[in-house]
GROMACS .gro file of C-alpha atoms in nm:
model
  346
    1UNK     CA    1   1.122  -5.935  -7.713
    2UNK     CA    2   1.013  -6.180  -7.410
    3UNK     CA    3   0.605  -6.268  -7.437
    4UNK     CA    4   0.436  -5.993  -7.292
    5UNK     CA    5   0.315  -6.193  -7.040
    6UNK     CA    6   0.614  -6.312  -6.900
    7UNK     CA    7   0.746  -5.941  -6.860
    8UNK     CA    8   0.388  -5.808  -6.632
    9UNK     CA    9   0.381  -5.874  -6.303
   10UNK     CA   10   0.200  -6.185  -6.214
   11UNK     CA   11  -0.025  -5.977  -5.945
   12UNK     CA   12  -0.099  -5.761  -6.209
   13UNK     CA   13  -0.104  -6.032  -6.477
   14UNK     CA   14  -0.379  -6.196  -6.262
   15UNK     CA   15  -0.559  -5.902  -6.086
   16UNK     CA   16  -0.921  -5.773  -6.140
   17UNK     CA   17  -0.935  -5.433  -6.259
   18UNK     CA   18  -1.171  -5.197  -6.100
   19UNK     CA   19  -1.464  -5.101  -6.272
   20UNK     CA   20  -1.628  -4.790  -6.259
   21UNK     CA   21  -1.967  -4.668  -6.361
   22UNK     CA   22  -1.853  -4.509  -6.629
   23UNK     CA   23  -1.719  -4.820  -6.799
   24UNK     CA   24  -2.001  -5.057  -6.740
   25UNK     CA   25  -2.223  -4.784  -6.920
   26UNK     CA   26  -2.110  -4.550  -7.197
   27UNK     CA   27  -2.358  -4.346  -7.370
   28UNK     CA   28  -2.638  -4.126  -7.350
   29UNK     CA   29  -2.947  -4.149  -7.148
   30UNK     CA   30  -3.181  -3.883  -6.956
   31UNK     CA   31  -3.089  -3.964  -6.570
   32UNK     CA   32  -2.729  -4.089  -6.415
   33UNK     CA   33  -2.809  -4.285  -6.091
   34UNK     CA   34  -2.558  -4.508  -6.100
   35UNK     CA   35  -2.231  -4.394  -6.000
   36UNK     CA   36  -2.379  -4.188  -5.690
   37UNK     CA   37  -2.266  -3.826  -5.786
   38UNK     CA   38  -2.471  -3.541  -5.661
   39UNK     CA   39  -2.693  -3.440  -5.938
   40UNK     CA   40  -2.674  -3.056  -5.908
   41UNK     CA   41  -2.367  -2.819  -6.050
   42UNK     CA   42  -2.358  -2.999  -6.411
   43UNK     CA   43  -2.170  -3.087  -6.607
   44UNK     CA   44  -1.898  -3.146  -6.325
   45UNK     CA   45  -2.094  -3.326  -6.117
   46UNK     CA   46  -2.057  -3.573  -6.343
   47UNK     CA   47  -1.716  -3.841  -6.358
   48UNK     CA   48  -1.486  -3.803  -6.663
   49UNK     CA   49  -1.457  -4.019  -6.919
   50UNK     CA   50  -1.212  -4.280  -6.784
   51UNK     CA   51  -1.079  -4.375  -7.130
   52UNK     CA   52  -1.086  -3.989  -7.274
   53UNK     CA   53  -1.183  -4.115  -7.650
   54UNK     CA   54  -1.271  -3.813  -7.778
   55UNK     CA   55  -0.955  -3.699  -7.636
   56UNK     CA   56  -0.813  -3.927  -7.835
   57UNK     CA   57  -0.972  -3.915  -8.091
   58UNK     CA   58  -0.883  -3.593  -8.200
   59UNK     CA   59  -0.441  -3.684  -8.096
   60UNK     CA   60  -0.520  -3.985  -8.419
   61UNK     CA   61  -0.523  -3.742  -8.594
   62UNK     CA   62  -0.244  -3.525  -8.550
   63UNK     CA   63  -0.023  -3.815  -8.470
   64UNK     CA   64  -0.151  -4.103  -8.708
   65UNK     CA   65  -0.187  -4.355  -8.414
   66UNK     CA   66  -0.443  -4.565  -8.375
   67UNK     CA   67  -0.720  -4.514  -8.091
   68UNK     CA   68  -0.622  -4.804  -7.842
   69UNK     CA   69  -0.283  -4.702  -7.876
   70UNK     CA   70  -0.261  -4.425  -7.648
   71UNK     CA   71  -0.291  -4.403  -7.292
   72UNK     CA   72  -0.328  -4.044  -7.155
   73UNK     CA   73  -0.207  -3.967  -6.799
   74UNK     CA   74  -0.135  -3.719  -6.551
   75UNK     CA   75   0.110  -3.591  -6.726
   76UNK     CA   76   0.412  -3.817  -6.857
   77UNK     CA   77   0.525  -3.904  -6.471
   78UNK     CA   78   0.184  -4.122  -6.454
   79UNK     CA   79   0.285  -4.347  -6.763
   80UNK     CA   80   0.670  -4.329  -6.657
   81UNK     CA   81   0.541  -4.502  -6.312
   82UNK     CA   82   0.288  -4.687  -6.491
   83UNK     CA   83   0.581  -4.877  -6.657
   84UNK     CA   84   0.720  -4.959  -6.342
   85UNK     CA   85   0.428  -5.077  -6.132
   86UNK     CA   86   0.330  -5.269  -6.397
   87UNK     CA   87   0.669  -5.502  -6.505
   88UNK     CA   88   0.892  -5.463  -6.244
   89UNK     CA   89   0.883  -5.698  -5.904
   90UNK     CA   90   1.011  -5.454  -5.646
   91UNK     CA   91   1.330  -5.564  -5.490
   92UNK     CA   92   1.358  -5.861  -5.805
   93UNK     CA   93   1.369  -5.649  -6.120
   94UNK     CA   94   1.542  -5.333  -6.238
   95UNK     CA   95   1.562  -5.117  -6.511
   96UNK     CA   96   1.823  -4.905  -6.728
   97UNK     CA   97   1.853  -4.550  -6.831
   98UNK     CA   98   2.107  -4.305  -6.941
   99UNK     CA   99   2.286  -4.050  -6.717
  100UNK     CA  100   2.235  -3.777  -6.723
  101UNK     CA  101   1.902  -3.768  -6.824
  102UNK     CA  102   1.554  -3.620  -6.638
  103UNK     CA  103   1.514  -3.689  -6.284
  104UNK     CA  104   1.164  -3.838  -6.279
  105UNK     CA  105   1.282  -4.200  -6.426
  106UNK     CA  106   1.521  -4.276  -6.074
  107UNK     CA  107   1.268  -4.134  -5.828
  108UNK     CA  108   0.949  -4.304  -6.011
  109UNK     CA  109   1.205  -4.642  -5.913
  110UNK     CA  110   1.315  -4.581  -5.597
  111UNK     CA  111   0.890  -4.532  -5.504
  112UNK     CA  112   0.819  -4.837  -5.652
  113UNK     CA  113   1.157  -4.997  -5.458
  114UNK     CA  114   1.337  -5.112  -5.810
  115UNK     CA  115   1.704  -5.073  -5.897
  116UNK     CA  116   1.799  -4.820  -6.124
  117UNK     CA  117   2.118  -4.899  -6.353
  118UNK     CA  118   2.272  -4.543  -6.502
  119UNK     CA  119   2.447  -4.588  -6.825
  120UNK     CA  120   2.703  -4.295  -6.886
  121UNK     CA  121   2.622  -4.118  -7.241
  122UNK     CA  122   2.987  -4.085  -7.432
  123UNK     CA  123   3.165  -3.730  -7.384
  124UNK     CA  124   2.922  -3.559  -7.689
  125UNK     CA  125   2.630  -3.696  -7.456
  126UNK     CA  126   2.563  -3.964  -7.758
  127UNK     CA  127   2.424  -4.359  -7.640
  128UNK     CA  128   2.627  -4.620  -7.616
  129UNK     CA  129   2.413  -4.877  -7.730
  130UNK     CA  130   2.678  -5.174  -7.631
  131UNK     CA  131   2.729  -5.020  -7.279
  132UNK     CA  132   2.379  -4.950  -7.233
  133UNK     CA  133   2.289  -5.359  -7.346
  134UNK     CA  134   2.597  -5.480  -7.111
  135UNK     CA  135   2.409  -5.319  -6.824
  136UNK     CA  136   2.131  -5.515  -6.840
  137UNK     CA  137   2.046  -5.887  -6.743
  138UNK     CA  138   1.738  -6.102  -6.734
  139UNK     CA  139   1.592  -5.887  -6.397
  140UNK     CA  140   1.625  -5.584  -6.669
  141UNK     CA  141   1.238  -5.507  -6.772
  142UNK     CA  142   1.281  -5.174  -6.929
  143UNK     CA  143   1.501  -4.947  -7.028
  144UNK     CA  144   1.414  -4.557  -7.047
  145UNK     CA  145   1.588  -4.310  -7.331
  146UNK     CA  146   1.489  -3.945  -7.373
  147UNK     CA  147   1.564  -3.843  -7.677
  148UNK     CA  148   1.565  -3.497  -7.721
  149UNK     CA  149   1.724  -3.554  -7.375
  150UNK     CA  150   1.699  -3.351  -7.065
  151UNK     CA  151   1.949  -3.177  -6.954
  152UNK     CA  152   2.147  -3.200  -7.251
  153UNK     CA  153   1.915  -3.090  -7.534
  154UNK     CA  154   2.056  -3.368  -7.791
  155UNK     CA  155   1.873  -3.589  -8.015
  156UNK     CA  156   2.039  -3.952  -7.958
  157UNK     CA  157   2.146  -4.172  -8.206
  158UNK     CA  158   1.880  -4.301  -8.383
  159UNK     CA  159   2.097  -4.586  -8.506
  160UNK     CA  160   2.219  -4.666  -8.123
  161UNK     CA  161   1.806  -4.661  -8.067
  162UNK     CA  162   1.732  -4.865  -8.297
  163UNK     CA  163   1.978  -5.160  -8.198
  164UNK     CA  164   1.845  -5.111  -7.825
  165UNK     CA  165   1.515  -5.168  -7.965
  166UNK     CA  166   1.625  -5.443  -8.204
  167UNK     CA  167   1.863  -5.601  -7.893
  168UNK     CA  168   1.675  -5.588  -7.571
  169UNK     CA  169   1.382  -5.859  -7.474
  170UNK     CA  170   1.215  -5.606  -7.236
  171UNK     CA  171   1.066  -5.242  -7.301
  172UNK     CA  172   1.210  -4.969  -7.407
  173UNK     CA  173   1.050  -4.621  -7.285
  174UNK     CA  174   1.138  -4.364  -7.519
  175UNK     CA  175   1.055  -4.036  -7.409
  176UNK     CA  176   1.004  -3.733  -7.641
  177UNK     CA  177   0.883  -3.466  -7.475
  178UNK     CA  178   1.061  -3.207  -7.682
  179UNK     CA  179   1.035  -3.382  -7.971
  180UNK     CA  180   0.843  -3.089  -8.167
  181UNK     CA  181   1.140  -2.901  -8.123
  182UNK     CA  182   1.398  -3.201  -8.312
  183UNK     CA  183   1.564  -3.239  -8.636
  184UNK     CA  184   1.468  -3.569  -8.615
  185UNK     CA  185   1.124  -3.749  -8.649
  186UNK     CA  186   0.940  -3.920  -8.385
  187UNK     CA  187   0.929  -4.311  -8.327
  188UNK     CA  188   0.585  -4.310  -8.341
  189UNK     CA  189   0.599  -4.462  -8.694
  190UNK     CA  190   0.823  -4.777  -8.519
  191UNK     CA  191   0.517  -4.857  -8.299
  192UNK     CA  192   0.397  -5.091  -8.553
  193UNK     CA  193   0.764  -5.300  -8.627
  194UNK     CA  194   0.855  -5.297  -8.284
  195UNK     CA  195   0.606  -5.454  -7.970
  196UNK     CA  196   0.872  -5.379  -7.715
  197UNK     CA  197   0.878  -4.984  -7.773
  198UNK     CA  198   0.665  -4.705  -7.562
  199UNK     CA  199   0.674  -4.359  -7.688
  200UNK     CA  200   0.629  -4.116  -7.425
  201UNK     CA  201   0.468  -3.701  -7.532
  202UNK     CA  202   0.338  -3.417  -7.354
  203UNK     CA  203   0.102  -3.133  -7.386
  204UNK     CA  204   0.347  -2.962  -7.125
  205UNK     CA  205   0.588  -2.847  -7.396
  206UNK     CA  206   0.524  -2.732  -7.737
  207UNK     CA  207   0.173  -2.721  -7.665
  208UNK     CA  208   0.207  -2.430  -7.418
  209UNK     CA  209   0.001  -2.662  -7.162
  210UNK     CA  210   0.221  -2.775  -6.889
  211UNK     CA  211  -0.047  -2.620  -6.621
  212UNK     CA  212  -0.339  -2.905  -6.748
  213UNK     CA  213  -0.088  -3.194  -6.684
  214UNK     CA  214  -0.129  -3.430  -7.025
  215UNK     CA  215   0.088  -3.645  -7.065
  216UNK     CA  216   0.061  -3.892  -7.349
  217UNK     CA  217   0.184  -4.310  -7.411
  218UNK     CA  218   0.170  -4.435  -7.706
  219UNK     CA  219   0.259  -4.843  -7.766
  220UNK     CA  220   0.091  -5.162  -7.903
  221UNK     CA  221  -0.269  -5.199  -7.799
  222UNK     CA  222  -0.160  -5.528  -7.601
  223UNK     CA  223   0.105  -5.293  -7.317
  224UNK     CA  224  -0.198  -4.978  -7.326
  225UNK     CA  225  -0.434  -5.276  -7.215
  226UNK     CA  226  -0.211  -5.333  -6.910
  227UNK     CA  227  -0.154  -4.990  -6.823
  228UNK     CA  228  -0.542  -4.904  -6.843
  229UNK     CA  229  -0.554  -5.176  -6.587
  230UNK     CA  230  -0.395  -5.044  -6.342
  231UNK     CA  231  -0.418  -4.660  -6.377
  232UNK     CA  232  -0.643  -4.492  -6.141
  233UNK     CA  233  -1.029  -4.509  -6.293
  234UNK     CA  234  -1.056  -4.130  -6.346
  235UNK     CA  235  -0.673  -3.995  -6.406
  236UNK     CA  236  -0.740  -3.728  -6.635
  237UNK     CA  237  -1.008  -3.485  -6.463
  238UNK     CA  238  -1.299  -3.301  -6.658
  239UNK     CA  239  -1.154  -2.969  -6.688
  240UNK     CA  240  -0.796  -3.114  -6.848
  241UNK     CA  241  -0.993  -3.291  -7.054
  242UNK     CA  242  -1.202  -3.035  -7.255
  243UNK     CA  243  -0.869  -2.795  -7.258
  244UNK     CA  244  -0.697  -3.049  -7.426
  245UNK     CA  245  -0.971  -3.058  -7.726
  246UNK     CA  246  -0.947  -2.692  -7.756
  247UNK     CA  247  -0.573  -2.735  -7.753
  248UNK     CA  248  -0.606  -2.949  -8.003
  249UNK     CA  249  -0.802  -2.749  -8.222
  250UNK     CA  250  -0.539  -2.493  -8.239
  251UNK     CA  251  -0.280  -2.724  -8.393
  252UNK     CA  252  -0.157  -2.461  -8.654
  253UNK     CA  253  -0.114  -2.197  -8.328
  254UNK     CA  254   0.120  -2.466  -8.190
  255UNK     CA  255   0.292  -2.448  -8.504
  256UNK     CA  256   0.321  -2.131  -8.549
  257UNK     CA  257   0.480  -2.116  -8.196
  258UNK     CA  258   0.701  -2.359  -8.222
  259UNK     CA  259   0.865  -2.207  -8.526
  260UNK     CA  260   0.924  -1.883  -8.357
  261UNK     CA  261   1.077  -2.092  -8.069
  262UNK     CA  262   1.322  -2.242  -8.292
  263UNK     CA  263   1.424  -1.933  -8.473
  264UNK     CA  264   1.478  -1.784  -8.110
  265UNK     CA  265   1.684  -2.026  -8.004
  266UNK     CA  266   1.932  -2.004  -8.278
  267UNK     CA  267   1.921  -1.642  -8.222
  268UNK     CA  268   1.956  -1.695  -7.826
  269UNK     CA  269   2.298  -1.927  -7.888
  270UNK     CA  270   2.438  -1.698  -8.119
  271UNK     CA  271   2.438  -1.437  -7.858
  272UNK     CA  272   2.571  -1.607  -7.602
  273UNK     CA  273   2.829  -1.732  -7.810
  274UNK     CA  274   2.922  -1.375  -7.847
  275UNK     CA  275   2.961  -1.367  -7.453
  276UNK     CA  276   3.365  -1.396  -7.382
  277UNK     CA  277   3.267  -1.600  -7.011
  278UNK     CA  278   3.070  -1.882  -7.192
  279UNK     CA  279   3.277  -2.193  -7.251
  280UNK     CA  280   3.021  -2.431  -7.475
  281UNK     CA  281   2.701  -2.424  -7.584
  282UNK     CA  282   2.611  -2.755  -7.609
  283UNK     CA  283   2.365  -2.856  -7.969
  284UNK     CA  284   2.013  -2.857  -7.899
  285UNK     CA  285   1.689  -3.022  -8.039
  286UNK     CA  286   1.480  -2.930  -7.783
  287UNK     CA  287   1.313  -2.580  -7.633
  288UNK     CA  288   1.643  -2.478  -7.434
  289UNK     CA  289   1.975  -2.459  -7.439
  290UNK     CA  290   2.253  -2.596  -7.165
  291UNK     CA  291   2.534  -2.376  -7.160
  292UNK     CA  292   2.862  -2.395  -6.998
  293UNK     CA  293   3.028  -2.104  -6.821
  294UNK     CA  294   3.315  -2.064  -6.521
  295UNK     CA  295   3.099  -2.070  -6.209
  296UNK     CA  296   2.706  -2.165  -6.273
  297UNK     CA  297   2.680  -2.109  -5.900
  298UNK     CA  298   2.731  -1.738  -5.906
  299UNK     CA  299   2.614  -1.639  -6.231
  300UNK     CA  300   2.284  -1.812  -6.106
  301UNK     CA  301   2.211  -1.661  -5.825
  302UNK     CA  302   2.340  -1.342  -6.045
  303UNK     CA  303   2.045  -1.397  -6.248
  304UNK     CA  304   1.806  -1.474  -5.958
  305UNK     CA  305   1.854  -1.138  -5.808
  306UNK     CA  306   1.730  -0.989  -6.065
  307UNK     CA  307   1.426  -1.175  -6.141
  308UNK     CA  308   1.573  -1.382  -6.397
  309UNK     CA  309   1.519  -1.768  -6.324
  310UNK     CA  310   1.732  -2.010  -6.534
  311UNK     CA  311   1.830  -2.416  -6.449
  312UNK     CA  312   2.132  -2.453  -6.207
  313UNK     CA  313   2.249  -2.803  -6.322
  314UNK     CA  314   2.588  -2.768  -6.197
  315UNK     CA  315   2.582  -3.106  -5.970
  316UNK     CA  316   2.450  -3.335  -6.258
  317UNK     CA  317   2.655  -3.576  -6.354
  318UNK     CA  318   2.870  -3.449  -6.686
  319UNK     CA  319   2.705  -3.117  -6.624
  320UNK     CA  320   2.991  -2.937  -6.405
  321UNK     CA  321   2.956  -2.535  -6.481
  322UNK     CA  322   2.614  -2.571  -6.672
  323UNK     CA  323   2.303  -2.350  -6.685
  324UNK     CA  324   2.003  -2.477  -6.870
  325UNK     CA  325   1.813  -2.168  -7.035
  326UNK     CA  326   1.465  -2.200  -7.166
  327UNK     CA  327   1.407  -2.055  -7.503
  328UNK     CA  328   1.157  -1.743  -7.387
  329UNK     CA  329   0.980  -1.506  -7.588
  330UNK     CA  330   1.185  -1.242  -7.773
  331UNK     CA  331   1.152  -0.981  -7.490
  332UNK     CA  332   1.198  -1.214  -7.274
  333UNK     CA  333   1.574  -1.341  -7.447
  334UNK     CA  334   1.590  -0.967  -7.472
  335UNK     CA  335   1.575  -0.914  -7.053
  336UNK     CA  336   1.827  -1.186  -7.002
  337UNK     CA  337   2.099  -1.153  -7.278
  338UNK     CA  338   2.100  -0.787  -7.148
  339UNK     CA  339   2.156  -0.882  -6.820
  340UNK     CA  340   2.445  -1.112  -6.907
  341UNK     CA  341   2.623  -0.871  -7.085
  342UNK     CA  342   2.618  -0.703  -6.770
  343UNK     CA  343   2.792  -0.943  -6.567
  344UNK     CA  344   3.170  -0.935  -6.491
  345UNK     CA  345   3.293  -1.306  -6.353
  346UNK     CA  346   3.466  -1.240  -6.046
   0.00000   0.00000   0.00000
């Protein structure tokens, strides 16, 4: 990996970070003037805790991180610009990423005016790790991998990640969103051998929380030092916050769901296996399943009329004829599989 330093931005490298009330005091004390808030309709009249340690505090210990390695954001789309805004010169550097993969990494760069490099994964939507590293040069900052990816559902080779992250001298953004729902473990235990890795989660997911928009980073103390510099003072609101602790207290809940969602979705692919109009269901590690039929278009809108929402990603690249289906409920499977059972392709 290149010196940190050399891979910010000098204007961030050099800037003054703003400084709020909030972190020139932190404690208790009987009256607040000092960050002029209106001192009726406590506790909200009152700004959040910029740096959300007890927040934090309580994500150590489910995830065996270390406090001043996590940054928490508006969901994961504020760390996944973060990145950008602070490594990449617009119109100077670019980054990498595999295609297909989720949307937000190639609209995240074209805000922040950076090229974005798609690496094609192989035919069973694996990495390339070679291809992936011939794509880059010495503009290429960072590199993003989701892994369980999105639209695919696949773990990636942890192998082909692990030469990326041995390989390349910039970042590598790893995200793992669906990561509760994997075979496979998380990076987070990496964080320690490797400087250059970010490790991107989510309350949005397997924590039944997508409405409170948590996203989480996770990376050395020395990169979550630069992004706290240039996140917005108060990114996480009040209200997110003290869901998120209660959230967090029901840890075993989460659990408990996320079992039933995997056990569904083995039962959800072996039914529409049984369907003679689906082509492939494609392996999943994550909380839905992309499935190939004759004509997504039709059996979509199929679906829509009556009330039944799934993913048209027909026009993603390597994606030609696919639906993505979120694992639901049991009743809700129920609604849909009997609905497609129902359905006669023209």
């Amino acid at each position: 990996m290149r010196k940190l330093e050399d891979l910010i931005r000098p204007s961030v490298r050099n800037m003054q970070p703003y400084s709020s009330a909030r972190d020139e005091f932190k404690g208790e004390a009987s009256v607040f003037l000092d960050a002029n808030e209106n001192p009726y309709n406590g506790p909200f009249n009152r700004y959040p805790d910029p740096l959300q340690w007890k927040v934090k505090e309580k994500i150590v210990r489910i995830k065996g991180v270390k406090p001043e390695q996590i940054l928490l954001g508006n969901g994961s789309d504020e760390p996944i610009d973060l990145m950008m805004r602070a490594f990449c010169e617009p119109r100077t550097d670019n980054i990498v990423a595999i295609d297909p993969t989720y949307g937000m990494y190639h609209v995240a760069a074209e805000i922040n005016d950076i090229e974005y490099r798609r690496v094609s994964l192989t035919a069973g939507f694996n990495l390339d790790a070679d291809a992936l590293l011939q794509a880059c040069d010495e503009k290429t900052k960072l590199i993003y991998l989701c892994s369980p990816n999105n639209p695919t559902g696949n773990s990636l080779s942890r192998e082909a990640i692990y030469k990326v992250l041995r390989m390349f001298s910039g970042i590598v953004v790893l995200d793992e969103a669906y990561i509760d729902f994997s075979s496979q473990p998380s990076f987070l235990g990496e964080l320690d051998d490797f400087a250059n890795l970010v490790v991107l989660q989510t309350f949005s997911k397997a924590w039944g929380s997508a409405g409170i928009r948590l996203g989480m980073a996770f990376a050395s103390p020395e990169i979550i030092h630069v992004l706290n510099k240039i996140k917005y003072p108060y990114n996480v609101n009040a209200l997110t916050q003290q869901e998120a602790l209660k959230m967090l207290e029901r840890h075993d809940t989460v659990i408990e769901w996320v079992r039933v969602l995997l056990a569904e979705r083995t039962e959800l692919a072996k039914q529409l296996s049984l369907l003679p109009y689906v082509k492939h269901i494609y392996p999943s590690d994550a909380n839905f399943l992309l499935v190939k039929v004759p004509d997504a278009d039709a059996l979509y809108r199929y679906l829509v009329n009556l009330g039944i929402v799934v993913r048209n990603r027909n026009s993603v690249s390597m994606c030609l004829g696919c639906l993505r289906i979120t694992v639901g409920t049991p009743e809700e499977n129920k609604v849909l599989l009997n609905a497609l059972k129902k359905y006669n392709p023209a």
